[in-house]
Amino acid sequence: MTPRELRLLATPKAVPELRHHLRDLDFDVRLCATELLTNVINHVGEGTPVTVRVIGEPGHGHTRIEVTDPDTRTLPVLLSASATSESGRGMALLDALTDRWGVDQAPDRKTVWCELS
């Protein structure tokens, strides 16, 4: 599979657009990509320019999902959300679904990534 790359602004309307763009991929791939995008909207800010990349062949090896944004200060945090919490589950969901996840930092951007088998 050729890597897919999509540049967009992190807005609530971009979430279903991203899901549609990845519609032929596995549900877990779409879910992880939209969770990472939602994290940018909620914690970096609405309207932030992002690049979403999906690399690999779902169902044949592993798939890597990357979301790059220009804010080097705001990093994802794995929280323990209670049953009544209204937020804080995104990275816990990502942690449960993926084999691993992390952050690559550069002077002018960060990339939050995850990998699924």
C-alpha positions as semicolon CSV with decimal commas, in nm:
position;residue;x (nm);y (nm);z (nm)
1;M;0,000;0,000;0,000
2;T;0,126;0,345;-0,086
3;P;0,133;0,566;0,221
4;R;-0,174;0,786;0,244
5;E;-0,122;1,146;0,344
6;L;-0,388;1,404;0,411
7;R;-0,329;1,767;0,510
8;L;-0,618;1,937;0,685
9;L;-0,719;2,175;0,960
10;A;-0,806;2,013;1,291
11;T;-1,175;2,098;1,317
12;P;-1,477;1,891;1,425
13;K;-1,595;1,868;1,061
14;A;-1,255;1,724;0,963
15;V;-1,317;1,412;1,175
16;P;-1,589;1,259;0,953
17;E;-1,395;1,378;0,645
18;L;-1,090;1,183;0,765
19;R;-1,305;0,879;0,843
20;H;-1,449;0,899;0,490
21;H;-1,102;0,933;0,335
22;L;-0,996;0,613;0,519
23;R;-1,328;0,430;0,464
24;D;-1,170;0,128;0,294
25;L;-0,935;0,062;0,588
26;D;-1,001;-0,139;0,905
27;F;-1,228;0,011;1,170
28;D;-0,942;0,023;1,424
29;V;-0,724;0,221;1,181
30;R;-1,004;0,474;1,125
31;L;-1,075;0,494;1,498
32;C;-0,711;0,554;1,592
33;A;-0,665;0,818;1,320
34;T;-0,975;1,008;1,430
35;E;-0,880;0,982;1,799
36;L;-0,540;1,135;1,722
37;L;-0,705;1,412;1,521
38;T;-0,956;1,476;1,800
39;N;-0,667;1,502;2,046
40;V;-0,524;1,789;1,839
41;I;-0,862;1,964;1,829
42;N;-0,911;1,931;2,206
43;H;-0,559;1,992;2,334
44;V;-0,373;2,198;2,071
45;G;-0,661;2,396;1,930
46;E;-0,929;2,401;1,667
47;G;-0,798;2,507;1,327
48;T;-0,445;2,372;1,382
49;P;-0,290;2,250;1,055
50;V;-0,218;1,876;1,070
51;T;-0,085;1,605;0,845
52;V;-0,233;1,256;0,883
53;R;-0,037;0,963;0,741
54;V;-0,131;0,596;0,724
55;I;0,159;0,370;0,631
56;G;0,148;-0,005;0,578
57;E;-0,097;-0,268;0,469
58;P;-0,382;-0,330;0,716
59;G;-0,428;-0,703;0,769
60;H;-0,080;-0,781;0,627
61;G;0,183;-0,693;0,884
62;H;0,142;-0,367;1,070
63;T;-0,006;-0,027;1,004
64;R;0,139;0,298;1,135
65;I;-0,079;0,605;1,180
66;E;0,086;0,944;1,229
67;V;-0,064;1,284;1,305
68;T;0,178;1,578;1,285
69;D;0,104;1,925;1,419
70;P;0,316;2,239;1,483
71;D;0,275;2,253;1,865
72;T;0,583;2,107;2,031
73;R;0,467;2,188;2,385
74;T;0,140;1,994;2,408
75;L;0,211;1,622;2,443
76;P;-0,042;1,338;2,477
77;V;-0,090;1,192;2,824
78;L;-0,233;0,854;2,915
79;L;-0,497;0,926;3,182
80;S;-0,704;0,702;3,405
81;A;-1,059;0,810;3,325
82;S;-1,333;0,699;3,563
83;A;-1,663;0,555;3,445
84;T;-1,827;0,896;3,490
85;S;-1,549;1,106;3,330
86;E;-1,661;1,298;3,022
87;S;-1,312;1,307;2,870
88;G;-0,969;1,152;2,905
89;R;-1,033;0,822;2,729
90;G;-0,873;0,892;2,390
91;M;-0,518;0,789;2,468
92;A;-0,639;0,500;2,688
93;L;-0,840;0,374;2,392
94;L;-0,538;0,414;2,165
95;D;-0,317;0,235;2,420
96;A;-0,563;-0,058;2,438
97;L;-0,608;-0,094;2,059
98;T;-0,249;-0,053;1,941
99;D;0,071;-0,250;1,978
100;R;0,256;0,068;2,068
101;W;0,235;0,445;2,038
102;G;0,462;0,739;2,096
103;V;0,568;1,089;2,003
104;D;0,850;1,203;1,773
105;Q;0,954;1,562;1,837
106;A;1,130;1,806;1,607
107;P;1,211;2,173;1,672
108;D;0,902;2,294;1,483
109;R;0,654;2,005;1,513
110;K;0,559;1,681;1,680
111;T;0,421;1,359;1,540
112;V;0,201;1,139;1,755
113;W;0,197;0,789;1,611
114;C;0,061;0,444;1,680
115;E;0,107;0,100;1,528
116;L;-0,143;-0,182;1,489
117;S;-0,077;-0,543;1,385
